[in-house]
């Protein structure tokens, strides 16, 4: 077995090989095996690790003393790598991709088991190929490019935060303040391009976007940056995300300050490069801080622990430091050394072998001086890599533990607002709970909550020393006003039409738009452009498409908001409701049975029944005392019918003499008066409606017919009827102007006109007003939409104008503009007006109830009086009619017949009979008394 030392000197290798051959000759094989195992598993006295970074840089000046301090701490700690000294070999990459690659190759010649760095993502991409080939884990404390986490680089391990999370934190903040567009300013290198690419993806998920990517080359001169910022300042967005290197970032703010781009209305968001710069130069120069007033920046969040505080207190005593303070990369560099040391300790304890072997694919060609053959493969690299990935301990920067994507767990950022001579923390971001003013360590102990209502930040002082959230956009400062297209209509010009005086257009839509513009807190330069030749209405769908194609910035007019149109442009809040309705031809229509339609069948039946019922009640009440209600049975039946129905015309001849009869008649005549009046009104309305309606009763009957249909020119109505309702296009007749509407309806299908017109409700209402309600709308609206102003996609003006339109509506100004241009019509939509005017029992059951109760009460009182009279009359009748009593079979039957006989008799006859009975009884009593006296 071949055992190599970490120095790699060929002479020592040959000596060890010769020694093993001698041992194999003289010593038994089992003794040889034990010696070899002991040699393999023994700990080396020195282990080499490498470090790659730029010494003279913001990150390097903080990382270098931290790396040295970490190595010293490891070597002085007997609990780790006992008996083995950790040796770190430093190489300066000089901020050069080429030199960094060369330095990495030279570093690998030293048989390092791990490499720490680099800080540059560009160099990390190149070196990752080297360490992949040599199986050496690469622990980078400064390369934040998200693409380095790809499976292409298995030996790359990021010991700092991934920019993937930082870009999502920025996107959450942009969404929190409601901005929809940002401009990304970045260095056009691997780190800049890939980070901004992730930012674009994150913003898309928040329904925002990067409107422009302003890239400049690494090391670009100030003149190039000045030209870049001048172009950016002419654009619409005022939210800038600055993702650059800490060594050149301040020059951008210096130029922006001179261009007036650090004033109110601007938003500057800097990635972690800015806090890294400021933290490493504390206290910062006042001139430097003056450039950064109002900037918001993200900094790696590192928990405040005793371990971190002890390192801060000893920083001033560290050897090799060049600055009075340090940034977060010093903490990550320190933890990277400890990560390598702890993993090596476990690796050796598990019997790992620090051995190297030659790569047959690496050899020097003839005349080459690259010495590629000196690069050797670390045999235990894969095992050490897996050991590193499963490490879990607490370092200066927090918990050192990797997820399945080889990213540090619990990524978090501090959000800083720079102002005065320093900065203040306005909140935190973590992928656990999003934006918060509570530290992530506390939130980790609670259930995750990333809902929008849970996102909070403290107030921010923005550039220009303002506290209100900037709008985030302005009109492009390039001297070009908004190009607003206005449809050049030939019909219903009340909505919009051209005008000789400025601004060249007028109408209801123009007044609404101008009133909304005046409510905005900023000026809107604009110019109106008429669209169409003026001989016919323009195609509105084509006009909207022109906006989507950037030929116009907006459309102001009576544009209907439809599904297809919203897919290519953004609409404001509707300023007027709309929907398709049907106006049929005016056609006389009558029926010989029209006189029956005022009442429903149920109403007719109940009314007739009450006529008979009331007639019978009055007959009962008048029969005993009124001779007009007496006579033979046939005559009495005719009297009941005649009296009942003659009251309908108040022509009854019979007089009522009883009090109850008169009371019932008064109530009934009042009911008849109401019924007659209602019948007359309903019949009049129905006959009127029949003169104004046709066979078309709505969109359903229109679809089922085969008659021609009128549609307005330039509207979406034609396409809707054909595509959505499957109406044959041959049935559709285009109406080009306003006069075509009544002409086509009056001619009708037989005269070359149309059976009905389908148009939007606002135009139909105006049509009714102009024709004095000569026509009527039938059916209901079969679509629901509205009129709005169309803008290009993602235009912030659409949102602001929507708010302004709502303000106009709430203040009543929108209705005033409507009344100014569009006269209101009293014509209402009719939904089967014949049925609507038909009266049912529901409208009169109260009257019938009152009349019925009065009749019942009158009958009860009447029969109570009759029964009382019968009781009083009965004894006298029994004395006078004993012979009749004897001929009756039973007492009960005789009583019922007597009762009927009693009820049928006139009340005057009963009273007369009663009087005579009393006289006879008196005479009989006198005669009986006289006879008794004489006897005695």
PDB file of N, CA and C in Angstrom, residues 15-89:
ATOM      1  N   UNK A  15      11.827   6.953  -0.482  1.00  0.00           N
ATOM      2  CA  UNK A  15      12.381   6.341   0.748  1.00  0.00           C
ATOM      3  C   UNK A  15      11.337   5.480   1.441  1.00  0.00           C
ATOM      4  N   UNK A  16      10.111   5.998   1.529  1.00  0.00           N
ATOM      5  CA  UNK A  16       9.062   5.249   2.200  1.00  0.00           C
ATOM      6  C   UNK A  16       8.710   3.985   1.417  1.00  0.00           C
ATOM      7  N   UNK A  17       8.740   4.045   0.103  1.00  0.00           N
ATOM      8  CA  UNK A  17       8.455   2.861  -0.697  1.00  0.00           C
ATOM      9  C   UNK A  17       9.531   1.780  -0.466  1.00  0.00           C
ATOM     10  N   UNK A  18      10.810   2.184  -0.442  1.00  0.00           N
ATOM     11  CA  UNK A  18      11.898   1.221  -0.212  1.00  0.00           C
ATOM     12  C   UNK A  18      11.774   0.590   1.162  1.00  0.00           C
ATOM     13  N   UNK A  19      11.361   1.414   2.163  1.00  0.00           N
ATOM     14  CA  UNK A  19      11.211   0.891   3.517  1.00  0.00           C
ATOM     15  C   UNK A  19      10.100  -0.155   3.578  1.00  0.00           C
ATOM     16  N   UNK A  20       9.013   0.091   2.862  1.00  0.00           N
ATOM     17  CA  UNK A  20       7.913  -0.865   2.866  1.00  0.00           C
ATOM     18  C   UNK A  20       8.303  -2.176   2.187  1.00  0.00           C
ATOM     19  N   UNK A  21       9.113  -2.093   1.150  1.00  0.00           N
ATOM     20  CA  UNK A  21       9.552  -3.325   0.482  1.00  0.00           C
ATOM     21  C   UNK A  21      10.384  -4.177   1.423  1.00  0.00           C
ATOM     22  N   UNK A  22      11.284  -3.542   2.176  1.00  0.00           N
ATOM     23  CA  UNK A  22      12.124  -4.296   3.126  1.00  0.00           C
ATOM     24  C   UNK A  22      11.260  -4.924   4.201  1.00  0.00           C
ATOM     25  N   UNK A  23      10.261  -4.142   4.682  1.00  0.00           N
ATOM     26  CA  UNK A  23       9.378  -4.677   5.727  1.00  0.00           C
ATOM     27  C   UNK A  23       8.630  -5.890   5.222  1.00  0.00           C
ATOM     28  N   UNK A  24       8.178  -5.818   3.968  1.00  0.00           N
ATOM     29  CA  UNK A  24       7.411  -6.922   3.406  1.00  0.00           C
ATOM     30  C   UNK A  24       8.278  -8.193   3.269  1.00  0.00           C
ATOM     31  N   UNK A  25       9.568  -8.023   3.122  1.00  0.00           N
ATOM     32  CA  UNK A  25      10.442  -9.196   2.962  1.00  0.00           C
ATOM     33  C   UNK A  25      10.711  -9.873   4.303  1.00  0.00           C
ATOM     34  N   UNK A  26      10.999  -9.099   5.353  1.00  0.00           N
ATOM     35  CA  UNK A  26      11.475  -9.655   6.612  1.00  0.00           C
ATOM     36  C   UNK A  26      10.386  -9.856   7.657  1.00  0.00           C
ATOM     37  N   UNK A  27       9.290  -9.186   7.563  1.00  0.00           N
ATOM     38  CA  UNK A  27       8.268  -9.268   8.614  1.00  0.00           C
ATOM     39  C   UNK A  27       7.095 -10.089   8.106  1.00  0.00           C
ATOM     40  N   UNK A  28       6.455 -10.921   8.948  1.00  0.00           N
ATOM     41  CA  UNK A  28       5.261 -11.685   8.550  1.00  0.00           C
ATOM     42  C   UNK A  28       4.157 -10.746   8.053  1.00  0.00           C
ATOM     43  N   UNK A  29       3.296 -11.290   7.214  1.00  0.00           N
ATOM     44  CA  UNK A  29       2.280 -10.474   6.550  1.00  0.00           C
ATOM     45  C   UNK A  29       1.316  -9.814   7.528  1.00  0.00           C
ATOM     46  N   UNK A  30       0.920 -10.502   8.601  1.00  0.00           N
ATOM     47  CA  UNK A  30      -0.035  -9.897   9.539  1.00  0.00           C
ATOM     48  C   UNK A  30       0.577  -8.721  10.276  1.00  0.00           C
ATOM     49  N   UNK A  31       1.911  -8.814  10.522  1.00  0.00           N
ATOM     50  CA  UNK A  31       2.591  -7.693  11.168  1.00  0.00           C
ATOM     51  C   UNK A  31       2.635  -6.502  10.212  1.00  0.00           C
ATOM     52  N   UNK A  32       2.842  -6.822   8.910  1.00  0.00           N
ATOM     53  CA  UNK A  32       2.851  -5.755   7.910  1.00  0.00           C
ATOM     54  C   UNK A  32       1.490  -5.056   7.841  1.00  0.00           C
ATOM     55  N   UNK A  33       0.435  -5.867   7.909  1.00  0.00           N
ATOM     56  CA  UNK A  33      -0.906  -5.281   7.836  1.00  0.00           C
ATOM     57  C   UNK A  33      -1.180  -4.358   8.989  1.00  0.00           C
ATOM     58  N   UNK A  34      -0.752  -4.781  10.201  1.00  0.00           N
ATOM     59  CA  UNK A  34      -0.989  -3.913  11.356  1.00  0.00           C
ATOM     60  C   UNK A  34      -0.196  -2.618  11.245  1.00  0.00           C
ATOM     61  N   UNK A  35       1.029  -2.715  10.703  1.00  0.00           N
ATOM     62  CA  UNK A  35       1.847  -1.506  10.567  1.00  0.00           C
ATOM     63  C   UNK A  35       1.256  -0.538   9.572  1.00  0.00           C
ATOM     64  N   UNK A  36       0.729  -1.091   8.459  1.00  0.00           N
ATOM     65  CA  UNK A  36       0.127  -0.226   7.432  1.00  0.00           C
ATOM     66  C   UNK A  36      -1.112   0.476   7.973  1.00  0.00           C
ATOM     67  N   UNK A  37      -1.988  -0.264   8.675  1.00  0.00           N
ATOM     68  CA  UNK A  37      -3.201   0.341   9.238  1.00  0.00           C
ATOM     69  C   UNK A  37      -2.861   1.429  10.244  1.00  0.00           C
ATOM     70  N   UNK A  38      -1.833   1.147  11.038  1.00  0.00           N
ATOM     71  CA  UNK A  38      -1.438   2.144  12.027  1.00  0.00           C
ATOM     72  C   UNK A  38      -0.920   3.396  11.363  1.00  0.00           C
ATOM     73  N   UNK A  39      -0.225   3.215  10.241  1.00  0.00           N
ATOM     74  CA  UNK A  39       0.300   4.373   9.517  1.00  0.00           C
ATOM     75  C   UNK A  39      -0.813   5.190   8.880  1.00  0.00           C
ATOM     76  N   UNK A  40      -1.835   4.496   8.350  1.00  0.00           N
ATOM     77  CA  UNK A  40      -2.924   5.182   7.670  1.00  0.00           C
ATOM     78  C   UNK A  40      -3.778   5.967   8.643  1.00  0.00           C
ATOM     79  N   UNK A  41      -4.120   5.362   9.771  1.00  0.00           N
ATOM     80  CA  UNK A  41      -5.049   5.983  10.698  1.00  0.00           C
ATOM     81  C   UNK A  41      -4.391   6.965  11.641  1.00  0.00           C
ATOM     82  N   UNK A  42      -3.121   7.093  11.647  1.00  0.00           N
ATOM     83  CA  UNK A  42      -2.443   8.013  12.546  1.00  0.00           C
ATOM     84  C   UNK A  42      -2.681   9.444  12.089  1.00  0.00           C
ATOM     85  N   UNK A  43      -2.825  10.371  13.063  1.00  0.00           N
ATOM     86  CA  UNK A  43      -3.077  11.762  12.737  1.00  0.00           C
ATOM     87  C   UNK A  43      -1.797  12.428  12.255  1.00  0.00           C
ATOM     88  N   UNK A  44      -1.882  13.230  11.198  1.00  0.00           N
ATOM     89  CA  UNK A  44      -0.693  13.959  10.758  1.00  0.00           C
ATOM     90  C   UNK A  44      -0.407  15.107  11.716  1.00  0.00           C
ATOM     91  N   UNK A  45       0.799  15.547  11.715  1.00  0.00           N
ATOM     92  CA  UNK A  45       1.179  16.643  12.602  1.00  0.00           C
ATOM     93  C   UNK A  45       0.690  17.989  12.080  1.00  0.00           C
ATOM     94  N   UNK A  46       0.563  18.122  10.751  1.00  0.00           N
ATOM     95  CA  UNK A  46       0.138  19.375  10.148  1.00  0.00           C
ATOM     96  C   UNK A  46      -0.861  19.071   9.026  1.00  0.00           C
ATOM     97  N   UNK A  47      -1.917  19.849   8.970  1.00  0.00           N
ATOM     98  CA  UNK A  47      -2.892  19.745   7.899  1.00  0.00           C
ATOM     99  C   UNK A  47      -2.975  21.104   7.210  1.00  0.00           C
ATOM    100  N   UNK A  48      -2.844  21.096   5.892  1.00  0.00           N
ATOM    101  CA  UNK A  48      -2.874  22.346   5.135  1.00  0.00           C
ATOM    102  C   UNK A  48      -4.295  22.642   4.623  1.00  0.00           C
ATOM    103  N   UNK A  49      -4.734  23.876   4.850  1.00  0.00           N
ATOM    104  CA  UNK A  49      -5.937  24.396   4.194  1.00  0.00           C
ATOM    105  C   UNK A  49      -5.542  25.692   3.499  1.00  0.00           C
ATOM    106  N   UNK A  50      -6.259  26.028   2.431  1.00  0.00           N
ATOM    107  CA  UNK A  50      -5.933  27.231   1.677  1.00  0.00           C
ATOM    108  C   UNK A  50      -6.991  28.304   1.815  1.00  0.00           C
ATOM    109  N   UNK A  51      -6.621  29.530   1.494  1.00  0.00           N
ATOM    110  CA  UNK A  51      -7.550  30.650   1.523  1.00  0.00           C
ATOM    111  C   UNK A  51      -7.282  31.531   0.314  1.00  0.00           C
ATOM    112  N   UNK A  52      -8.333  31.848  -0.416  1.00  0.00           N
ATOM    113  CA  UNK A  52      -8.254  32.658  -1.630  1.00  0.00           C
ATOM    114  C   UNK A  52      -9.157  33.871  -1.473  1.00  0.00           C
ATOM    115  N   UNK A  53      -8.622  35.072  -1.534  1.00  0.00           N
ATOM    116  CA  UNK A  53      -9.416  36.298  -1.516  1.00  0.00           C
ATOM    117  C   UNK A  53      -8.507  37.463  -1.888  1.00  0.00           C
ATOM    118  N   UNK A  54      -9.101  38.600  -2.077  1.00  0.00           N
ATOM    119  CA  UNK A  54      -8.342  39.800  -2.407  1.00  0.00           C
ATOM    120  C   UNK A  54      -8.014  40.534  -1.125  1.00  0.00           C
ATOM    121  N   UNK A  55      -6.719  40.653  -0.852  1.00  0.00           N
ATOM    122  CA  UNK A  55      -6.313  41.267   0.407  1.00  0.00           C
ATOM    123  C   UNK A  55      -6.810  42.708   0.514  1.00  0.00           C
ATOM    124  N   UNK A  56      -6.554  43.471  -0.559  1.00  0.00           N
ATOM    125  CA  UNK A  56      -6.866  44.896  -0.521  1.00  0.00           C
ATOM    126  C   UNK A  56      -8.272  45.133  -1.062  1.00  0.00           C
ATOM    127  N   UNK A  57      -9.261  44.741  -0.303  1.00  0.00           N
ATOM    128  CA  UNK A  57     -10.668  44.935  -0.658  1.00  0.00           C
ATOM    129  C   UNK A  57     -11.476  45.082   0.620  1.00  0.00           C
ATOM    130  N   UNK A  58     -12.715  45.552   0.474  1.00  0.00           N
ATOM    131  CA  UNK A  58     -13.568  45.742   1.648  1.00  0.00           C
ATOM    132  C   UNK A  58     -13.772  44.426   2.380  1.00  0.00           C
ATOM    133  N   UNK A  59     -14.008  43.368   1.635  1.00  0.00           N
ATOM    134  CA  UNK A  59     -14.209  42.054   2.264  1.00  0.00           C
ATOM    135  C   UNK A  59     -12.884  41.492   2.753  1.00  0.00           C
ATOM    136  N   UNK A  60     -11.828  41.633   1.933  1.00  0.00           N
ATOM    137  CA  UNK A  60     -10.536  41.045   2.296  1.00  0.00           C
ATOM    138  C   UNK A  60      -9.939  41.655   3.542  1.00  0.00           C
ATOM    139  N   UNK A  61     -10.086  42.969   3.726  1.00  0.00           N
ATOM    140  CA  UNK A  61      -9.504  43.615   4.898  1.00  0.00           C
ATOM    141  C   UNK A  61     -10.178  43.163   6.189  1.00  0.00           C
ATOM    142  N   UNK A  62     -11.413  42.711   6.095  1.00  0.00           N
ATOM    143  CA  UNK A  62     -12.079  42.163   7.284  1.00  0.00           C
ATOM    144  C   UNK A  62     -11.830  40.671   7.427  1.00  0.00           C
ATOM    145  N   UNK A  63     -11.712  39.973   6.302  1.00  0.00           N
ATOM    146  CA  UNK A  63     -11.594  38.523   6.361  1.00  0.00           C
ATOM    147  C   UNK A  63     -10.202  38.071   6.781  1.00  0.00           C
ATOM    148  N   UNK A  64      -9.173  38.783   6.359  1.00  0.00           N
ATOM    149  CA  UNK A  64      -7.813  38.306   6.617  1.00  0.00           C
ATOM    150  C   UNK A  64      -7.500  38.159   8.102  1.00  0.00           C
ATOM    151  N   UNK A  65      -7.713  39.186   8.928  1.00  0.00           N
ATOM    152  CA  UNK A  65      -7.443  38.980  10.366  1.00  0.00           C
ATOM    153  C   UNK A  65      -8.369  37.954  11.004  1.00  0.00           C
ATOM    154  N   UNK A  66      -9.610  37.848  10.475  1.00  0.00           N
ATOM    155  CA  UNK A  66     -10.541  36.868  11.032  1.00  0.00           C
ATOM    156  C   UNK A  66     -10.062  35.448  10.750  1.00  0.00           C
ATOM    157  N   UNK A  67      -9.524  35.215   9.562  1.00  0.00           N
ATOM    158  CA  UNK A  67      -8.997  33.885   9.233  1.00  0.00           C
ATOM    159  C   UNK A  67      -7.817  33.525  10.123  1.00  0.00           C
ATOM    160  N   UNK A  68      -6.923  34.478  10.285  1.00  0.00           N
ATOM    161  CA  UNK A  68      -5.756  34.216  11.141  1.00  0.00           C
ATOM    162  C   UNK A  68      -6.185  33.959  12.576  1.00  0.00           C
ATOM    163  N   UNK A  69      -7.142  34.741  13.068  1.00  0.00           N
ATOM    164  CA  UNK A  69      -7.604  34.542  14.443  1.00  0.00           C
ATOM    165  C   UNK A  69      -8.265  33.182  14.588  1.00  0.00           C
ATOM    166  N   UNK A  70      -9.009  32.753  13.601  1.00  0.00           N
ATOM    167  CA  UNK A  70      -9.678  31.453  13.678  1.00  0.00           C
ATOM    168  C   UNK A  70      -8.663  30.322  13.715  1.00  0.00           C
ATOM    169  N   UNK A  71      -7.589  30.393  12.895  1.00  0.00           N
ATOM    170  CA  UNK A  71      -6.559  29.350  12.897  1.00  0.00           C
ATOM    171  C   UNK A  71      -5.872  29.298  14.252  1.00  0.00           C
ATOM    172  N   UNK A  72      -5.566  30.479  14.813  1.00  0.00           N
ATOM    173  CA  UNK A  72      -4.928  30.505  16.131  1.00  0.00           C
ATOM    174  C   UNK A  72      -5.840  29.900  17.192  1.00  0.00           C
ATOM    175  N   UNK A  73      -7.151  30.205  17.101  1.00  0.00           N
ATOM    176  CA  UNK A  73      -8.072  29.670  18.097  1.00  0.00           C
ATOM    177  C   UNK A  73      -8.198  28.156  17.969  1.00  0.00           C
ATOM    178  N   UNK A  74      -8.181  27.662  16.747  1.00  0.00           N
ATOM    179  CA  UNK A  74      -8.269  26.212  16.555  1.00  0.00           C
ATOM    180  C   UNK A  74      -7.033  25.519  17.098  1.00  0.00           C
ATOM    181  N   UNK A  75      -5.867  26.061  16.796  1.00  0.00           N
ATOM    182  CA  UNK A  75      -4.624  25.426  17.227  1.00  0.00           C
ATOM    183  C   UNK A  75      -4.427  25.510  18.732  1.00  0.00           C
ATOM    184  N   UNK A  76      -5.049  26.491  19.376  1.00  0.00           N
ATOM    185  CA  UNK A  76      -4.913  26.615  20.831  1.00  0.00           C
ATOM    186  C   UNK A  76      -5.985  25.853  21.582  1.00  0.00           C
ATOM    187  N   UNK A  77      -6.925  25.277  20.868  1.00  0.00           N
ATOM    188  CA  UNK A  77      -8.004  24.519  21.497  1.00  0.00           C
ATOM    189  C   UNK A  77      -7.657  23.034  21.451  1.00  0.00           C
ATOM    190  N   UNK A  78      -7.377  22.448  22.611  1.00  0.00           N
ATOM    191  CA  UNK A  78      -6.974  21.035  22.676  1.00  0.00           C
ATOM    192  C   UNK A  78      -8.121  20.073  22.410  1.00  0.00           C
ATOM    193  N   UNK A  79      -9.375  20.582  22.413  1.00  0.00           N
ATOM    194  CA  UNK A  79     -10.503  19.682  22.220  1.00  0.00           C
ATOM    195  C   UNK A  79     -10.762  19.373  20.755  1.00  0.00           C
ATOM    196  N   UNK A  80     -10.044  20.000  19.869  1.00  0.00           N
ATOM    197  CA  UNK A  80     -10.257  19.782  18.442  1.00  0.00           C
ATOM    198  C   UNK A  80      -8.912  19.589  17.766  1.00  0.00           C
ATOM    199  N   UNK A  81      -8.866  18.621  16.842  1.00  0.00           N
ATOM    200  CA  UNK A  81      -7.641  18.292  16.104  1.00  0.00           C
ATOM    201  C   UNK A  81      -6.461  18.098  17.049  1.00  0.00           C
ATOM    202  N   UNK A  82      -6.676  17.351  18.081  1.00  0.00           N
ATOM    203  CA  UNK A  82      -5.623  17.127  19.078  1.00  0.00           C
ATOM    204  C   UNK A  82      -4.417  16.461  18.425  1.00  0.00           C
ATOM    205  N   UNK A  83      -3.272  17.087  18.606  1.00  0.00           N
ATOM    206  CA  UNK A  83      -2.040  16.555  18.029  1.00  0.00           C
ATOM    207  C   UNK A  83      -1.813  16.974  16.595  1.00  0.00           C
ATOM    208  N   UNK A  84      -2.730  17.682  15.974  1.00  0.00           N
ATOM    209  CA  UNK A  84      -2.588  18.108  14.579  1.00  0.00           C
ATOM    210  C   UNK A  84      -2.705  19.620  14.525  1.00  0.00           C
ATOM    211  N   UNK A  85      -1.760  20.215  13.846  1.00  0.00           N
ATOM    212  CA  UNK A  85      -1.752  21.662  13.706  1.00  0.00           C
ATOM    213  C   UNK A  85      -2.385  22.038  12.382  1.00  0.00           C
ATOM    214  N   UNK A  86      -3.266  23.054  12.437  1.00  0.00           N
ATOM    215  CA  UNK A  86      -3.923  23.547  11.232  1.00  0.00           C
ATOM    216  C   UNK A  86      -3.064  24.648  10.620  1.00  0.00           C
ATOM    217  N   UNK A  87      -2.674  24.461   9.386  1.00  0.00           N
ATOM    218  CA  UNK A  87      -1.835  25.432   8.681  1.00  0.00           C
ATOM    219  C   UNK A  87      -2.631  26.020   7.524  1.00  0.00           C
ATOM    220  N   UNK A  88      -2.757  27.355   7.493  1.00  0.00           N
ATOM    221  CA  UNK A  88      -3.514  28.022   6.435  1.00  0.00           C
ATOM    222  C   UNK A  88      -2.552  28.699   5.476  1.00  0.00           C
ATOM    223  N   UNK A  89      -2.763  28.490   4.216  1.00  0.00           N
ATOM    224  CA  UNK A  89      -1.937  29.062   3.162  1.00  0.00           C
ATOM    225  C   UNK A  89      -2.767  30.100   2.428  1.00  0.00           C
TER     226      UNK A  89
END
